[in-house]
CSV table of C-alpha atoms and ligand atoms in Angstrom, one decimal:
chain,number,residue,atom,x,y,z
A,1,UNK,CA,-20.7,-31.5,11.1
A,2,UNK,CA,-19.2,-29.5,14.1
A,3,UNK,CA,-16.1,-31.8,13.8
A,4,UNK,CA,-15.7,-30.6,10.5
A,5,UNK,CA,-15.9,-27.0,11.8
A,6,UNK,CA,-13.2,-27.3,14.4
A,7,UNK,CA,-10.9,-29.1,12.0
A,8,UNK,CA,-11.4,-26.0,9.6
A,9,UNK,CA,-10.8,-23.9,12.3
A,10,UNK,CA,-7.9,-25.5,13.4
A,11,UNK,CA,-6.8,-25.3,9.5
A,12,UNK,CA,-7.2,-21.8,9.6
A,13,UNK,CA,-5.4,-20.8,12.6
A,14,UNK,CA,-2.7,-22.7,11.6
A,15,UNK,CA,-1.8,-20.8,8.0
A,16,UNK,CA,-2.8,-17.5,10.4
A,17,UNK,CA,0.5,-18.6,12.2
A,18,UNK,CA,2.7,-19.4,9.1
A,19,UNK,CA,1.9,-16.2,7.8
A,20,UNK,CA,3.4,-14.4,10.8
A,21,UNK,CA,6.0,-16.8,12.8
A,22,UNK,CA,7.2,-14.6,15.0
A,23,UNK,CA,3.9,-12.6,15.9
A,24,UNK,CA,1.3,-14.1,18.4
A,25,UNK,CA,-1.6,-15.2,16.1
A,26,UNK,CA,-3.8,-13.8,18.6
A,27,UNK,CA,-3.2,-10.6,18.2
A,28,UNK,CA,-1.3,-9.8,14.8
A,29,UNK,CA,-4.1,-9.3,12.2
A,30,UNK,CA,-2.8,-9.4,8.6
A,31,UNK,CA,-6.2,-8.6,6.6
A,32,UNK,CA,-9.9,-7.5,7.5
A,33,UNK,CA,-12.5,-6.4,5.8
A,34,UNK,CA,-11.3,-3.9,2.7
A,35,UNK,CA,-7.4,-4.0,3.8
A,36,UNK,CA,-4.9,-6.2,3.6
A,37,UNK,CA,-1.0,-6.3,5.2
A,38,UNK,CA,1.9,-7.1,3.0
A,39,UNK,CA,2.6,-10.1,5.3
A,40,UNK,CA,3.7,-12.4,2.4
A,41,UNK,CA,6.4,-10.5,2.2
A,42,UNK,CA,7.5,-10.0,5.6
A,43,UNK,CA,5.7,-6.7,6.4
A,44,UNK,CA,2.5,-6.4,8.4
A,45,UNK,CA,3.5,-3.9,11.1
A,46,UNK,CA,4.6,-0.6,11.8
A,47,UNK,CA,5.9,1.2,14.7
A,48,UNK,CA,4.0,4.7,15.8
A,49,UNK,CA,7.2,6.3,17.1
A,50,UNK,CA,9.1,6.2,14.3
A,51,UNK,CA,9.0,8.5,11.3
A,52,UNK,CA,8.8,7.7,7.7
A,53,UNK,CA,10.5,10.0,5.0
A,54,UNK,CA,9.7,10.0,1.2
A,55,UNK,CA,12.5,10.9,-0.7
A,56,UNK,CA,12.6,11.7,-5.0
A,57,UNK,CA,15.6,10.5,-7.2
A,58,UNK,CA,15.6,14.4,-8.6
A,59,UNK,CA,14.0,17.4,-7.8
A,60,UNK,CA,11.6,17.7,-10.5
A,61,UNK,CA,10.0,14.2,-9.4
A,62,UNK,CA,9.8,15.4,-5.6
A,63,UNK,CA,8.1,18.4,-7.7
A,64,UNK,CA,5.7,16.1,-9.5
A,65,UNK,CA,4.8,14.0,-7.1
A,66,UNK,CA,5.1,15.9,-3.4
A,67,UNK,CA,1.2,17.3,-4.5
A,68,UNK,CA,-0.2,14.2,-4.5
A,69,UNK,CA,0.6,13.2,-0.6
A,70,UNK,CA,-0.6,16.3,0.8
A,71,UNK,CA,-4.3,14.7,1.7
A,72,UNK,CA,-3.3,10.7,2.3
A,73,UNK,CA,-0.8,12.0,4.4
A,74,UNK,CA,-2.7,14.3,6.8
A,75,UNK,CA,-5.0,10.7,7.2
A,76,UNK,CA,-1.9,8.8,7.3
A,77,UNK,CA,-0.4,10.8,10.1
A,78,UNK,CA,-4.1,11.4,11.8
A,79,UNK,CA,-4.4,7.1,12.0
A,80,UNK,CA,-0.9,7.6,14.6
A,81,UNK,CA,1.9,6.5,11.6
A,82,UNK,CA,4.6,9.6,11.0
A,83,UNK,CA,5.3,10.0,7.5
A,84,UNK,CA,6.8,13.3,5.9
A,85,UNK,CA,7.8,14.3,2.4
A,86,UNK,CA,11.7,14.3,2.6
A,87,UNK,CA,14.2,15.7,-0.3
A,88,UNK,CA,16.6,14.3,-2.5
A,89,UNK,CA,18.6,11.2,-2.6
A,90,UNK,CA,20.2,8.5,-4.9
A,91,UNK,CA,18.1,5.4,-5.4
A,92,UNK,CA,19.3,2.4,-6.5
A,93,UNK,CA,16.3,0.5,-7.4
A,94,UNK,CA,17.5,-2.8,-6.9
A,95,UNK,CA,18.5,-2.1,-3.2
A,96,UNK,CA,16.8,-1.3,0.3
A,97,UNK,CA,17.3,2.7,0.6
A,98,UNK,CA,18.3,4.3,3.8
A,99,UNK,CA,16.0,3.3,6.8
A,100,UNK,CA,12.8,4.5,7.4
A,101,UNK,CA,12.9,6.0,3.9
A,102,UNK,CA,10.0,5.6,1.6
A,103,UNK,CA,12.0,6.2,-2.0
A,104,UNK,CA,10.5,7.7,-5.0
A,105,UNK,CA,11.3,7.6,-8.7
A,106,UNK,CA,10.1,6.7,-12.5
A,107,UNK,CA,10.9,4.3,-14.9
A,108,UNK,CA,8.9,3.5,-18.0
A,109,UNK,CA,6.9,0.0,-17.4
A,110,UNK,CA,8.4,-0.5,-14.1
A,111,UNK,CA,6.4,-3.6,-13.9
A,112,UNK,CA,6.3,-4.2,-17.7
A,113,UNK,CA,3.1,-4.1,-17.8
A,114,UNK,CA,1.4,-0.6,-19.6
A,115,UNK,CA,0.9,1.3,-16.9
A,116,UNK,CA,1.2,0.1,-13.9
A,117,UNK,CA,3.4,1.3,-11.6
A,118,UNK,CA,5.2,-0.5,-8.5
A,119,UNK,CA,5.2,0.1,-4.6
A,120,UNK,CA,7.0,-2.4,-2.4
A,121,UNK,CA,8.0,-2.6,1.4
A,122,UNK,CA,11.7,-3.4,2.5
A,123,UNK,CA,11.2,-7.2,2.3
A,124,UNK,CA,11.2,-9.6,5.4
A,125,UNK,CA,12.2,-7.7,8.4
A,126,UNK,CA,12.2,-8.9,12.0
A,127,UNK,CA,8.4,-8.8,13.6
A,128,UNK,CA,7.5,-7.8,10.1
A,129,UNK,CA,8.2,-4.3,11.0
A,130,UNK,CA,8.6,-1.7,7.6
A,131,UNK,CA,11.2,0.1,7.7
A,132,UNK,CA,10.6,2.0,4.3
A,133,UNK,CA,10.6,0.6,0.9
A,134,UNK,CA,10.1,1.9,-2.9
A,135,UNK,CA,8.1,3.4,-5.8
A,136,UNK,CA,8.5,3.6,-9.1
A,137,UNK,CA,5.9,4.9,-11.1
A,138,UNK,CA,5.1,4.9,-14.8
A,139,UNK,CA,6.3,7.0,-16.7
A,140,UNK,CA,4.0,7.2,-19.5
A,141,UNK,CA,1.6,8.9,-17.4
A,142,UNK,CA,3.0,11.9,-18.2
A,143,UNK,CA,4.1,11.7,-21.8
A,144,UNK,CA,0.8,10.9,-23.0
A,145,UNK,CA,1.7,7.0,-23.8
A,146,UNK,CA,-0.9,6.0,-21.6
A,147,UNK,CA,-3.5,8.3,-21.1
A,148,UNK,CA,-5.1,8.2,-17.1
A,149,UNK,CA,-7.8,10.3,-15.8
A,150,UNK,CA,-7.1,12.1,-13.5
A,151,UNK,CA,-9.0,10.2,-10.7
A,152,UNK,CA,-6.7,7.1,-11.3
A,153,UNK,CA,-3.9,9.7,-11.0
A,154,UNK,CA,-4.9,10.7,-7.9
A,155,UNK,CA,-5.1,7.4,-6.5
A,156,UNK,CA,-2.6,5.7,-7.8
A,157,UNK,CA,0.1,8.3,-6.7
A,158,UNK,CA,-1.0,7.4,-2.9
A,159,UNK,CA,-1.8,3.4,-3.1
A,160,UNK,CA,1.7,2.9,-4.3
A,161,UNK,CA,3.3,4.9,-1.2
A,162,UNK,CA,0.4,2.8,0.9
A,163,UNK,CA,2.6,0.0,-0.7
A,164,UNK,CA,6.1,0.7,0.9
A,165,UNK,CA,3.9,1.2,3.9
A,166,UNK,CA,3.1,-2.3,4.4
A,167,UNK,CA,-0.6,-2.4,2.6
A,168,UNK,CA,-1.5,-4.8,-0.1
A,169,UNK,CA,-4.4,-5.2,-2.1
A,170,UNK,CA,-7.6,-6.7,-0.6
A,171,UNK,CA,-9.5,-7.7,-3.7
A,172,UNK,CA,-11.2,-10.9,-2.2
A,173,UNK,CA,-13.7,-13.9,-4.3
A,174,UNK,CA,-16.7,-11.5,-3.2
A,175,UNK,CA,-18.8,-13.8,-5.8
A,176,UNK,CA,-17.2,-16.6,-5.1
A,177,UNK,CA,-16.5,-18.2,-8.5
A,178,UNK,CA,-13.2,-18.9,-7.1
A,179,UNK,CA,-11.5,-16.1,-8.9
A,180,UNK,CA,-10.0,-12.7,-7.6
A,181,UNK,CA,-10.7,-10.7,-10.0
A,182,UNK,CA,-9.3,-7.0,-10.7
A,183,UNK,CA,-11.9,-4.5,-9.0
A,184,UNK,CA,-12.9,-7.4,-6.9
A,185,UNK,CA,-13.3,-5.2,-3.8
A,186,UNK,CA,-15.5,-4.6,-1.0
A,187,UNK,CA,-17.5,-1.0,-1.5
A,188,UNK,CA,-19.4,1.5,0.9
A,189,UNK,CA,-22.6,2.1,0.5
A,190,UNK,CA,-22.0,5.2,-1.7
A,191,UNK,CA,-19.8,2.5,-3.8
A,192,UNK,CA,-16.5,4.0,-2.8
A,193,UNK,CA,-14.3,0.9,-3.0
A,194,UNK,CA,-10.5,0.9,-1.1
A,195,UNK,CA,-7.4,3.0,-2.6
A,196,UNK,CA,-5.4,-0.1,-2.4
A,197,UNK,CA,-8.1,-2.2,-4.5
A,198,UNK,CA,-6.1,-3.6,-7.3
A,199,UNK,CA,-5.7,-2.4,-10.2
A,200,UNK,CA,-6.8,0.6,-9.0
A,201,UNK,CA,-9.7,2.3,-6.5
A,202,UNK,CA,-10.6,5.3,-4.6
A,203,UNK,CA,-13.0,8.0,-4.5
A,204,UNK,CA,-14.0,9.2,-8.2
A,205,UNK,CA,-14.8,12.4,-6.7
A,206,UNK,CA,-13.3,15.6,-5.7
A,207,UNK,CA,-12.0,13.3,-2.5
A,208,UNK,CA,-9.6,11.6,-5.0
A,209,UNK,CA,-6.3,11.0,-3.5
A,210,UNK,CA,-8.1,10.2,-0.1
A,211,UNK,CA,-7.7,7.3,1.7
A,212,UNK,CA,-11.3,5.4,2.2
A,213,UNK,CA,-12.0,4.1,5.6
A,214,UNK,CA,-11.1,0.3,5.2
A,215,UNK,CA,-7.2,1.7,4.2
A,216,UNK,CA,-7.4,4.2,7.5
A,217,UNK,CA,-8.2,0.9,9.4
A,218,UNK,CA,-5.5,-1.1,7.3
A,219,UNK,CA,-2.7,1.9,8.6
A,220,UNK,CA,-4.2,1.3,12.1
A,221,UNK,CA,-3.5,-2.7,11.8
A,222,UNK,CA,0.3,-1.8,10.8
A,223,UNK,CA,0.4,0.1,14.2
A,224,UNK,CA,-1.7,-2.5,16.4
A,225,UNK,CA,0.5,-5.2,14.6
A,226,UNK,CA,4.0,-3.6,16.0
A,227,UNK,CA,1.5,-2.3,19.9
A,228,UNK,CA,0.9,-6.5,19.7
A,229,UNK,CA,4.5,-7.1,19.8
A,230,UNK,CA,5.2,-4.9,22.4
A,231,UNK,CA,6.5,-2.2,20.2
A,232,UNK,CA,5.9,1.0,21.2
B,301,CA,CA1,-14.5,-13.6,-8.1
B,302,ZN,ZN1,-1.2,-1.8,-6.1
């Protein structure tokens, strides 16, 4: 029995280092309880001293959209990460923007499916350190094609910018019939489940837009991640 143990320990510490290869696995954490780093593609870490920029493809989606950062980004900035709302810029969608820019913009069906948006990091970069990435939301959330409250609004304006950050979704087999299901997500106690549970989460409250405390702790892993590499 306890050689089984070690072996599965051994297992485990072994995919903990494939998941990161140049990161010490003793220090790099990639998930934890309610948040969970973009480490399968290459980002799982993000350095305190530098600043990240959200730009908009036009004005009227900098317009649109600025709104909905004001509270995520106050706890964003309040967990150490700088991010700021930037102006305007090109975006070519099938590109890395500028660095250190967080692009904006809308398509309809960016992800084909009715709507969902998209939110990715800057693939694969060195120590897994993000250095910006993009969003494209849906457009049909604001031609009536697909009607969202506006509690999903809230929060799915921020979890997508959490995205390009470096956060993925931490839906987990919480009843373990080996399925992760959508909404499969650790809760508080007041059942307020992560902003980045897929397909979506958040407060349902008047705290909509918030971050909940397991993504505040997934933005402090980013930082700890680059601190563990000896980035300052
Ligand atoms: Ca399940
Ligand atoms: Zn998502």
């Amino acid at each position: 029995m306890r050689r089984t143990l070690a072996t599965a320990a051994a297992g485990a510490l072994a995919a903990a280092v494939a998941l990161a290869p140049q990161a010490s696995a003793a220090t790099v954490q990639t998930s934890g309880s309610g948040w969970k780093l973009t480490s399968q593609i290459g980002v799982y870490a993000a350095s305190p001293s530098t600043t990240y920029t959200i730009t908009f493809e036009t004005a009227a989606m900098k317009t649109r959209y600025a709104p909905y950062y004001t509270e995520a980004l106050k706890q964003i900035n309040a967990a150490g990460l700088h991010i700021t709302v930037g102006g305007v810029e090109p975006v070519d969608i099938n590109k890395c923007g500028p660095k250190n820019h967080i692009q904006v913009t809308e398509r309809y069906r960016p992800v084909g499916t009715p709507g969902w948006s998209k939110g990715v990091p800057c693939p694969y970069q060195p120590k897994g350190l993000g250095v910006g990435g993009l969003v494209i939301y849906d457009s049909e959330y604001w031609d009536g094609s697909w009607p969202i409250t506006q509690v999903h609004l809230k929060n799915t304006i921020p979890h997508e910018i959490l995205h390009a950050l470096g956060l993925d979704h931490p839906n987990t087999d919480l009843d373990k019939d080996g399925v992760i299901e959508p909404h499969e997500c650790v809760a508080t106690s007041y059942g307020n489940k992560p902003i980045m549970c897929s397909p979506n989460g958040g407060y349902s409250t008047s705290n909509a837009g918030k971050l909940v405390g397991y993504d505040v702790n997934g933005v402090k892993a980013l930082i700890a991640n680059a601190r563990a590499q000896g980035i300052s």
